[in-house]
PDB file of C-alpha atoms and ligand atoms in Angstrom:
ATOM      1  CA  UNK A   1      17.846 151.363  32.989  1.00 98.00           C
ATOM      2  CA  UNK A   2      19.224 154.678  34.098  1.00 98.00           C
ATOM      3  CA  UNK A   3      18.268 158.326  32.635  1.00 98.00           C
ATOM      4  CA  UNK A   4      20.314 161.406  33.286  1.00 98.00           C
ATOM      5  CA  UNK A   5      18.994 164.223  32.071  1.00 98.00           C
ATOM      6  CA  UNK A   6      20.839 167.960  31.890  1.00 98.00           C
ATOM      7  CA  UNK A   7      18.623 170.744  31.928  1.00 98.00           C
ATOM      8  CA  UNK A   8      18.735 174.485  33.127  1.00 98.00           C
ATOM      9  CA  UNK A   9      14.885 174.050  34.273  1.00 98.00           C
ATOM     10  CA  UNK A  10      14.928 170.639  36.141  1.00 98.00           C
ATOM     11  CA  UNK A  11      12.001 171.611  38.051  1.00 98.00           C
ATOM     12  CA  UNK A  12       9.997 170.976  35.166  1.00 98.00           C
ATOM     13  CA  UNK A  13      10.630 166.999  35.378  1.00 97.00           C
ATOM     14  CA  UNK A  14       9.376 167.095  39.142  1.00 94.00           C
ATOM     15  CA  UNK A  15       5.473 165.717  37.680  1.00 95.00           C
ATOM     16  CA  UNK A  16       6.518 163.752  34.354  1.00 95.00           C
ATOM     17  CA  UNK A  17       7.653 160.747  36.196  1.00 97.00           C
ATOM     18  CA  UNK A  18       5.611 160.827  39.424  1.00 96.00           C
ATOM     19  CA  UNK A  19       2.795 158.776  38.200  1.00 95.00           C
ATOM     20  CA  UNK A  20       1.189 155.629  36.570  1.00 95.00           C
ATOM     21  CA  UNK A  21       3.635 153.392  34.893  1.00 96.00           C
ATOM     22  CA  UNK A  22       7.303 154.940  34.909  1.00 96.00           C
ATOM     23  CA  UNK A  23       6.260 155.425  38.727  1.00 97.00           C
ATOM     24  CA  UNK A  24       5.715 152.270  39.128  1.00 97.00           C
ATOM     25  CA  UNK A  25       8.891 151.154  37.551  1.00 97.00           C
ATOM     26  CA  UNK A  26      11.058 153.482  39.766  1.00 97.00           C
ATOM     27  CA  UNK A  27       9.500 152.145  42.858  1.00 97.00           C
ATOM     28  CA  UNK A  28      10.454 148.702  41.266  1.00 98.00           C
ATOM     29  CA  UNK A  29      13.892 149.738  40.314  1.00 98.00           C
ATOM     30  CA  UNK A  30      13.482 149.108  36.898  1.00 98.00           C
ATOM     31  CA  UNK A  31      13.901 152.545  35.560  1.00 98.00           C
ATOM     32  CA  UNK A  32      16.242 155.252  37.731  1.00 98.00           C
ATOM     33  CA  UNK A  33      15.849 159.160  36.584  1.00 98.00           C
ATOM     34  CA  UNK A  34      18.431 161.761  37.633  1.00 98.00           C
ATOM     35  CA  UNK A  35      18.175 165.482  37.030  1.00 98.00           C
ATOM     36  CA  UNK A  36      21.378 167.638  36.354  1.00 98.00           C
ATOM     37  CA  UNK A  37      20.825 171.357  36.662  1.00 98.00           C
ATOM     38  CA  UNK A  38      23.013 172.519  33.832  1.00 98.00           C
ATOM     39  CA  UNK A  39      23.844 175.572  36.216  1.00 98.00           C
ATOM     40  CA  UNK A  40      25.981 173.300  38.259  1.00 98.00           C
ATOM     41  CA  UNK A  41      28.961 173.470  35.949  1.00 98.00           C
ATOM     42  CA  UNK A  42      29.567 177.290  35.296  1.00 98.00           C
ATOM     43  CA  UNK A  43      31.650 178.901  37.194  1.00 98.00           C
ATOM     44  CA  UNK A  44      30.721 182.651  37.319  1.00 98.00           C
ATOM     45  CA  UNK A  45      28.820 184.401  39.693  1.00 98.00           C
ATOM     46  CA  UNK A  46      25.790 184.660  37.863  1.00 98.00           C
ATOM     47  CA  UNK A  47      25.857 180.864  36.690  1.00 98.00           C
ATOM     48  CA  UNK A  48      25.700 182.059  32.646  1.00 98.00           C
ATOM     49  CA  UNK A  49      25.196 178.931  30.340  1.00 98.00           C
ATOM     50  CA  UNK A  50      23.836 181.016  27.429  1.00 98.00           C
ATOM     51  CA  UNK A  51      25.967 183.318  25.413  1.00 98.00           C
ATOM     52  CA  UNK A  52      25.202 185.776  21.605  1.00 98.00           C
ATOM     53  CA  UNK A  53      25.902 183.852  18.245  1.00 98.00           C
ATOM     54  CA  UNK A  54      28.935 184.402  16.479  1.00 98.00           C
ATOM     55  CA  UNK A  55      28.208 186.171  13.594  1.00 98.00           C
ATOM     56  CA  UNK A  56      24.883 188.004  14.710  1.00 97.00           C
ATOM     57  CA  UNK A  57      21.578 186.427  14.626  1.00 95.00           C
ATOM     58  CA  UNK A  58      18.650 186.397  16.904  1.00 93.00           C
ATOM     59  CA  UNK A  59      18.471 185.399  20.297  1.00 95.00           C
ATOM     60  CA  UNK A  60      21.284 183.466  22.720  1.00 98.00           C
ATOM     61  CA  UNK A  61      22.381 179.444  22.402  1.00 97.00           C
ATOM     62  CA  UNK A  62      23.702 177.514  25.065  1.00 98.00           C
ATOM     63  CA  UNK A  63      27.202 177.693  26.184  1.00 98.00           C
ATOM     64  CA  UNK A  64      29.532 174.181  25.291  1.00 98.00           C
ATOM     65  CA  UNK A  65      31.867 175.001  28.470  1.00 98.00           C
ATOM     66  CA  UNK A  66      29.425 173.624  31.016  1.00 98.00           C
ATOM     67  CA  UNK A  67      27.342 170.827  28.824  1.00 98.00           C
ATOM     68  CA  UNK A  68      30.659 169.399  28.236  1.00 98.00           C
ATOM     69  CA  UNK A  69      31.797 169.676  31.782  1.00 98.00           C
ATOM     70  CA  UNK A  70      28.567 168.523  33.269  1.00 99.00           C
ATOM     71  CA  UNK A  71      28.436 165.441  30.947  1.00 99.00           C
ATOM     72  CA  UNK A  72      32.243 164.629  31.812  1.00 98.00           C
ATOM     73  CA  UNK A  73      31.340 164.728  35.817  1.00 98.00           C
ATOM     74  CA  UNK A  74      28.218 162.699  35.486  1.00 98.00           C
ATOM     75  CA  UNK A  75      30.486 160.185  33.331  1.00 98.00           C
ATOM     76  CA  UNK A  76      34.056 160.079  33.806  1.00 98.00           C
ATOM     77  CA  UNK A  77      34.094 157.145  31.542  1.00 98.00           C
ATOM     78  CA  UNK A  78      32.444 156.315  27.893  1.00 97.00           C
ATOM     79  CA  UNK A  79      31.743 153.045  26.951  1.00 98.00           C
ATOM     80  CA  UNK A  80      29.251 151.633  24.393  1.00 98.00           C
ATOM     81  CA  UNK A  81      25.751 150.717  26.951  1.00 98.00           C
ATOM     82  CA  UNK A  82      25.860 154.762  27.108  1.00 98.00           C
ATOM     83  CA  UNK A  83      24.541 157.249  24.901  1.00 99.00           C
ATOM     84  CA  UNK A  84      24.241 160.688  24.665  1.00 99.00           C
ATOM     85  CA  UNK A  85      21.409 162.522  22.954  1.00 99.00           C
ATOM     86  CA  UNK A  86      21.271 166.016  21.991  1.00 98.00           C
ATOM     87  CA  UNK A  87      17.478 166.664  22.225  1.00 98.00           C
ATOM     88  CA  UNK A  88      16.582 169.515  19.336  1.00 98.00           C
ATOM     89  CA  UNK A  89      14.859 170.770  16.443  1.00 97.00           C
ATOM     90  CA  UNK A  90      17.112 170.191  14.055  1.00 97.00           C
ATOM     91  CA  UNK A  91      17.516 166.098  14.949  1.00 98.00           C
ATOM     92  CA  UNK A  92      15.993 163.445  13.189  1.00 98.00           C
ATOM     93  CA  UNK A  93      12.419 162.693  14.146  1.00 98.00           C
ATOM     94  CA  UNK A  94      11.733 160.034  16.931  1.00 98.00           C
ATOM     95  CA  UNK A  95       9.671 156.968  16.300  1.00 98.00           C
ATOM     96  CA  UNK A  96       8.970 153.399  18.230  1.00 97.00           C
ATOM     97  CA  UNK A  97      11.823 152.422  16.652  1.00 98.00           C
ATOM     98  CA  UNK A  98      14.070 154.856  17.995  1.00 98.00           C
ATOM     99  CA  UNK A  99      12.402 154.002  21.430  1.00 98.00           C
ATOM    100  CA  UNK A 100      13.310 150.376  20.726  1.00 98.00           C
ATOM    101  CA  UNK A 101      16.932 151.146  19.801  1.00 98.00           C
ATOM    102  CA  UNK A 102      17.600 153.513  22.619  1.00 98.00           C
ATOM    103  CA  UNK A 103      15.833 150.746  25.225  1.00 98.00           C
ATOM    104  CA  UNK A 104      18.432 148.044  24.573  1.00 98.00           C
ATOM    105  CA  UNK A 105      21.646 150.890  26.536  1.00 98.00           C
ATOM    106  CA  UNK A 106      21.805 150.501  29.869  1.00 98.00           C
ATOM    107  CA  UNK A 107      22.123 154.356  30.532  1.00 98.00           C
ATOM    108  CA  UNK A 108      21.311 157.159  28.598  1.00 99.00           C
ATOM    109  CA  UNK A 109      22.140 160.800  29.364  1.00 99.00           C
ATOM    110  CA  UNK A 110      20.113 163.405  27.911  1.00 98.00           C
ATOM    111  CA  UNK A 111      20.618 167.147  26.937  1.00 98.00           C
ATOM    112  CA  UNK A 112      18.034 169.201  26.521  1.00 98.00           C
ATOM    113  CA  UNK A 113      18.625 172.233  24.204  1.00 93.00           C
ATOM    114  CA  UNK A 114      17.420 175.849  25.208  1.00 87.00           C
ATOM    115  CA  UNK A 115      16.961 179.530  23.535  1.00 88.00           C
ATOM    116  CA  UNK A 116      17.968 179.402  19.988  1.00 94.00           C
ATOM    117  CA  UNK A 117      19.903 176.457  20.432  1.00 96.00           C
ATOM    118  CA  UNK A 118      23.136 175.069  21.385  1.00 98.00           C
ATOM    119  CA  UNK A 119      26.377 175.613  20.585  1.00 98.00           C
ATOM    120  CA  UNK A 120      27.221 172.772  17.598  1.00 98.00           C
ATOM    121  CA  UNK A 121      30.322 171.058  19.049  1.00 98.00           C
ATOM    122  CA  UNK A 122      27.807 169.709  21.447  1.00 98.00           C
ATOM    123  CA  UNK A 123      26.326 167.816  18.484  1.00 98.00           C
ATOM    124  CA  UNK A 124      29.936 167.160  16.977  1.00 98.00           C
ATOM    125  CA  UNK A 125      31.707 166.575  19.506  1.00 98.00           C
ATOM    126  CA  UNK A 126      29.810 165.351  22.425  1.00 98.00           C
ATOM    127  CA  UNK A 127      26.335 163.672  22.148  1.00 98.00           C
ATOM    128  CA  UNK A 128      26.082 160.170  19.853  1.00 98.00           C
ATOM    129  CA  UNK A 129      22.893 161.181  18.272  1.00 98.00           C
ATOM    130  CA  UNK A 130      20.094 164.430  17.869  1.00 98.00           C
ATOM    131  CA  UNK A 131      17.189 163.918  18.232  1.00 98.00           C
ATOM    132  CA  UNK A 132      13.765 165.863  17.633  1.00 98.00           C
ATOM    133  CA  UNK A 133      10.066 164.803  18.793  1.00 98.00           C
ATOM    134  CA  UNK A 134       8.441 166.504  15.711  1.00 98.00           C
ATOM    135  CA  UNK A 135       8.207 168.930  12.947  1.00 98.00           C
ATOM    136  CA  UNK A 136       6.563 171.396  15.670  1.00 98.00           C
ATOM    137  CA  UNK A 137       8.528 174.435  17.531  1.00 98.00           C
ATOM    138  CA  UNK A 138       8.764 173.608  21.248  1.00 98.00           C
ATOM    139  CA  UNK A 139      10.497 176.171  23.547  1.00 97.00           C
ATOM    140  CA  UNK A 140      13.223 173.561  24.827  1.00 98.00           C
ATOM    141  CA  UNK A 141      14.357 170.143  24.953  1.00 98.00           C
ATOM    142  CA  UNK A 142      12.926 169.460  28.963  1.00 98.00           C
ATOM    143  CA  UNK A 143       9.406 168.117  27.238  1.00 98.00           C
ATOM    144  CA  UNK A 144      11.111 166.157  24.536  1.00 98.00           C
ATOM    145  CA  UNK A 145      13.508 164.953  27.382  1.00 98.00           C
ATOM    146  CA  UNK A 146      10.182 163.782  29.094  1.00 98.00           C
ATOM    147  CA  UNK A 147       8.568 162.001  26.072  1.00 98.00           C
ATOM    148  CA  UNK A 148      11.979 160.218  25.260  1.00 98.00           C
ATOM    149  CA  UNK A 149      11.810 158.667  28.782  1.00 98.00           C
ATOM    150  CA  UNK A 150       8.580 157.791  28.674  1.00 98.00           C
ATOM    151  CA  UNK A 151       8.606 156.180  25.597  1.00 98.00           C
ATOM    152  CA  UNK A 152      11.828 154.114  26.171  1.00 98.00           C
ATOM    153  CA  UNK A 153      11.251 153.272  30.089  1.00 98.00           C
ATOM    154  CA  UNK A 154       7.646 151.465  29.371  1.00 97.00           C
ATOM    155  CA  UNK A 155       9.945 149.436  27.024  1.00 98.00           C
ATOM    156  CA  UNK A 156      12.289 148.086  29.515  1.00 98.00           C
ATOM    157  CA  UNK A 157      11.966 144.734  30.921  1.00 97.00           C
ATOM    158  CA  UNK A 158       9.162 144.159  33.726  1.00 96.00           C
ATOM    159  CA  UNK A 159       7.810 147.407  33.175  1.00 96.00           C
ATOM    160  CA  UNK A 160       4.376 146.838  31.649  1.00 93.00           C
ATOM    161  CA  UNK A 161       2.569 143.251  32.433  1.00 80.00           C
ATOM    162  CA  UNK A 162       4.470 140.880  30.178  1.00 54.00           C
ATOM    163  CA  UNK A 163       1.088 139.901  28.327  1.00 47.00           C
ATOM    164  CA  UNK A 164       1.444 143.916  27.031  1.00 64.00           C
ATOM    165  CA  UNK A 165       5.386 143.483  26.356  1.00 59.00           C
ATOM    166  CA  UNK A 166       5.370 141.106  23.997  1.00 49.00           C
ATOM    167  CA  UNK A 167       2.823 143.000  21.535  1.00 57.00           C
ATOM    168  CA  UNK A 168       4.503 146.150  22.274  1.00 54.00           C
ATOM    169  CA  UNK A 169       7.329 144.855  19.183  1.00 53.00           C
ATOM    170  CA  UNK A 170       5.424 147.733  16.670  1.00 64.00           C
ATOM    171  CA  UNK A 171       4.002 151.071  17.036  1.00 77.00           C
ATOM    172  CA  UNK A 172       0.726 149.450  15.713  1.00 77.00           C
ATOM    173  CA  UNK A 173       1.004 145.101  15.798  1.00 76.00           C
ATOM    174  CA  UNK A 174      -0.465 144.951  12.436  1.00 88.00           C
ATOM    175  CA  UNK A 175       0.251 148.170  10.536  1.00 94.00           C
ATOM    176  CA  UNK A 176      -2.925 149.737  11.325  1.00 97.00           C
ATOM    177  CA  UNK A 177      -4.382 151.817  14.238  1.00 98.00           C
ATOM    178  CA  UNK A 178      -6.039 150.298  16.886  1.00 98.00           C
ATOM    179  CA  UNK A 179      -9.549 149.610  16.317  1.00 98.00           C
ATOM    180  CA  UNK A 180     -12.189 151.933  18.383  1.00 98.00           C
ATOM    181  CA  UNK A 181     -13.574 150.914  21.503  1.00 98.00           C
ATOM    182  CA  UNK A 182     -15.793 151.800  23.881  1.00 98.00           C
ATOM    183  CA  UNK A 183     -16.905 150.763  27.685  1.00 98.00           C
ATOM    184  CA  UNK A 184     -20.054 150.837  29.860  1.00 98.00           C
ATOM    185  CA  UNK A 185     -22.369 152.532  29.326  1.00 98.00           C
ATOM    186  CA  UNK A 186     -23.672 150.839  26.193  1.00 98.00           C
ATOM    187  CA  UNK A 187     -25.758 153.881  25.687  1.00 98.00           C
ATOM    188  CA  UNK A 188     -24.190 157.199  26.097  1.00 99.00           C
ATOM    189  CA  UNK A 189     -26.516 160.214  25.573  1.00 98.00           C
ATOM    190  CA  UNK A 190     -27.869 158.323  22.726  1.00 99.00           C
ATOM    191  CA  UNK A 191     -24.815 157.892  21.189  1.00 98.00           C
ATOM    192  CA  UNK A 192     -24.787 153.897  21.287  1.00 98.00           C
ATOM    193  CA  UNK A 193     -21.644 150.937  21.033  1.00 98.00           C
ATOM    194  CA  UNK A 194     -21.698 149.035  18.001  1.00 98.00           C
ATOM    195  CA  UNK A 195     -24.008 146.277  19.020  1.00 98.00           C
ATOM    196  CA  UNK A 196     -21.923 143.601  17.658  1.00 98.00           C
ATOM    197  CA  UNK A 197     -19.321 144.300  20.278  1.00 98.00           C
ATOM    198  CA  UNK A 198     -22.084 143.102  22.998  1.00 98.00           C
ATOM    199  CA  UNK A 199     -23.531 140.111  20.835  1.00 98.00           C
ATOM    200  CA  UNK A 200     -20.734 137.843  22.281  1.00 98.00           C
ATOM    201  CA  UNK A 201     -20.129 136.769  18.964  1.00 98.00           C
ATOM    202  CA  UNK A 202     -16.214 136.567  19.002  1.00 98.00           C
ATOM    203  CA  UNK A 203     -16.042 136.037  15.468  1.00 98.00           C
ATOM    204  CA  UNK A 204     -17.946 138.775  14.395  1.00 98.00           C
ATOM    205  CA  UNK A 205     -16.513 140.569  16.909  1.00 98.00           C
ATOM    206  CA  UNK A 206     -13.144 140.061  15.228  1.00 98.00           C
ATOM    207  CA  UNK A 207     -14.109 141.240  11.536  1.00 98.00           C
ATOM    208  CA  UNK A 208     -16.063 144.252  13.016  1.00 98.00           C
ATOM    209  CA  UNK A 209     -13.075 145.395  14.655  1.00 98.00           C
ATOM    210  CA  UNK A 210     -10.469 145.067  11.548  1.00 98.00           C
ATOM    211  CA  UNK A 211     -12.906 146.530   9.492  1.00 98.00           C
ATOM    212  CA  UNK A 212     -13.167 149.319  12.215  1.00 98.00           C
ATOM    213  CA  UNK A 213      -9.030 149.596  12.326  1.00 98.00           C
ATOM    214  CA  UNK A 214      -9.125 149.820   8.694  1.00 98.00           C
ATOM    215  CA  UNK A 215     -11.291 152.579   8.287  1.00 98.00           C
ATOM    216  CA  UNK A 216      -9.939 155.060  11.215  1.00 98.00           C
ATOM    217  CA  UNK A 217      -6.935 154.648   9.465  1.00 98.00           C
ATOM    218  CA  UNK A 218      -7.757 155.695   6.227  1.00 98.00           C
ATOM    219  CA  UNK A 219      -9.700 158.434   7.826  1.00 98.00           C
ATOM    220  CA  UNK A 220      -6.646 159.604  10.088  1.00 98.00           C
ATOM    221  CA  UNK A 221      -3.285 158.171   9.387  1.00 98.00           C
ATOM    222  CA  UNK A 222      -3.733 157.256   5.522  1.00 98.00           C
ATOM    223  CA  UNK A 223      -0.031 157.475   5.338  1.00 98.00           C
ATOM    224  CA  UNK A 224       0.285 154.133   7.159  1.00 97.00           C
ATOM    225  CA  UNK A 225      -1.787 152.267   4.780  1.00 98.00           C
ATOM    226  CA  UNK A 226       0.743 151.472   1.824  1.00 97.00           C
ATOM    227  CA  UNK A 227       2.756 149.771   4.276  1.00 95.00           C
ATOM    228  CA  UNK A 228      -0.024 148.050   5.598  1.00 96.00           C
ATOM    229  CA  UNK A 229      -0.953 146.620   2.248  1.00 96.00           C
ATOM    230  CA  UNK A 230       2.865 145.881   1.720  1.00 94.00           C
ATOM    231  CA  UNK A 231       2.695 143.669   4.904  1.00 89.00           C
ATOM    232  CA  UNK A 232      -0.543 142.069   3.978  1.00 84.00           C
ATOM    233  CA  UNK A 233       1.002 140.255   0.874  1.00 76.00           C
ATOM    234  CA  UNK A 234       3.888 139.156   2.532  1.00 66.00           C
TER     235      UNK A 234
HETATM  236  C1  9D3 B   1      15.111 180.039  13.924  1.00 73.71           C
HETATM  237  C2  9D3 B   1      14.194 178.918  14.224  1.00 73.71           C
HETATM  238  N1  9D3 B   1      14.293 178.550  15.606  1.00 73.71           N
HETATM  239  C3  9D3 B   1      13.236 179.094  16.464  1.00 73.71           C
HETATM  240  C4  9D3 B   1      11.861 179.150  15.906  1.00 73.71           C
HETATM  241  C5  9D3 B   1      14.659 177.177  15.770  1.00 73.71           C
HETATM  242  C6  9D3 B   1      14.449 176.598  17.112  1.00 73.71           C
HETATM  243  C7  9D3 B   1      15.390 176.706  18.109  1.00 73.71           C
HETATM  244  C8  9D3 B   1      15.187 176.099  19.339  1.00 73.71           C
HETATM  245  C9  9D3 B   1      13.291 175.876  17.353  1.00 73.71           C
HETATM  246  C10 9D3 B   1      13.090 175.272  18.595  1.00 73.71           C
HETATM  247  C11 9D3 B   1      14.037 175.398  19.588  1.00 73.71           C
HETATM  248  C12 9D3 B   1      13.824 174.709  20.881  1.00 73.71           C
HETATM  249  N2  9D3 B   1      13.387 173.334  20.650  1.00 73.71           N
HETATM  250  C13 9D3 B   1      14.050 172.291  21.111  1.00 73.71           C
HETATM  251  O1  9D3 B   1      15.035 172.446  21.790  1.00 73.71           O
HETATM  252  C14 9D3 B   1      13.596 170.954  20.778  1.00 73.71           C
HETATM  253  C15 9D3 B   1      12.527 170.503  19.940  1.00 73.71           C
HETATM  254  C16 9D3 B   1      11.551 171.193  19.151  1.00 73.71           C
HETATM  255  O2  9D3 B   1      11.466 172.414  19.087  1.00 73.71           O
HETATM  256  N3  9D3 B   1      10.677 170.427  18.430  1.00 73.71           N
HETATM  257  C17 9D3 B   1      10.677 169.082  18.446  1.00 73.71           C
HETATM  258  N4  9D3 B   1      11.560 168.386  19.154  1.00 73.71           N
HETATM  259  C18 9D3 B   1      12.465 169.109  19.892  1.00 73.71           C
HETATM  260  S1  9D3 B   1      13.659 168.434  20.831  1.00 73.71           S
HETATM  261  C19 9D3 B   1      14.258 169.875  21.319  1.00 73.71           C
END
């Protein structure tokens, strides 16, 4: 799969992708990232992409001129394995789903908002969808941009071991959070692992740690739980 992403900072996307897994997956050529500097496409001599509201208002929002011409340079032609996503704070909210969705194109090219924002025919005119990370103020699209990617390369084919791919269907496999764990040593400044997990008692084992998964949800994501319980009785 192939990102593009258009950015007026594309040196922040020089460390996202340089390790562990979508690393791995670019050395493989599974997963191919290109940065755009937005700055490319304006054609003044101070390379302006920004420009004052109509109508007053605080701050500056990204010009349409050059997202538009970039996005028409990096593809001359549409067609339906592409998609373009707006990346800002006003889209609707990500989620393994979206991930899922946006896996199954076979390039995506995305534009990452900056100041207050960006001009709206770029939403209505240009990208397929808008998309935010989160009810939380960021200062641009870039790190949204890097999360997206992230979230949708480990998805692609090959990319994780294939005994990982075929859990990865949900955000959680059973509607709960994953159960806690814990590694050598067995005693940690006192602070010991539930013993059951060293009895070798795989039974046991089993109902300690749905019982665990249970509980940290409650305790952290009660939210998920109707759903859980909705599952359950299917
Ligand atoms: C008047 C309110 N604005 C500033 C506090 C709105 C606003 C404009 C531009 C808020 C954030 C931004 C820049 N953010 C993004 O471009 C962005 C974003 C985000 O802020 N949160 C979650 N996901 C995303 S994706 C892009």
């Amino acid at each position: 799969m192939k990102f593009h992403v258009l950015t007026i900072f594309p040196e922040i996307f020089r460390g996202p992708f340089e390790h562990g897994v979508i690393q791995r997956a670019r050395q493989a050529g599974l997963v191919e990232i290109q940065i755009h500097d937005l700055r490319d496409w304006t054609h003044d001599r101070h390379r302006t992409v920004d420009d004052r509201p109509f109508g007053g208002g605080e701050g500056m929002l990204l010009k349409a001129e050059p997202v538009f011409e970039a996005v028409e340079a990096i593809w001359p032609e549409r067609n339906e394995r592409k998609r373009i996503v707006l990346l800002s704070a006003q889209g609707r909210t990500f989620h393994q789903e979206t991930a899922r969705r946006l896996s199954r194109y076979e390039e995506l090219l995305l534009i990452c908002g900056r100041y207050e924002g960006v001009d709206e025919r770029v939403a209505e005119h240009l990208a397929d969808e808008e998309i935010s990370i989160g009810d939380f103020v960021l200062s641009g699209g870039e790190l949204a941009a890097a999360v997206v990617i992230d979230a949708v390369a480990r998805l692609q084919e090959g990319v994780l071991g294939n005994e990982r791919s075929a859990l990865m269907e949900s955000f959680s496999e059973n509607g709960l959070l994953d159960c806690p764990q814990y590694t050598r040593p067995a005693d940690f400044r006192g602070w010991k692992a539930p013993e059951v997990l060293l009895s070798g008692d795989h039974e046991q084992i089993r109902i300690w740690r749905r019982s665990a998964a249970l509980a940290k949800t409650a305790r952290l994501r009660p939210d998920l739980l109707p759903e859980f319980e909705k599952r359950k009785s299917v």
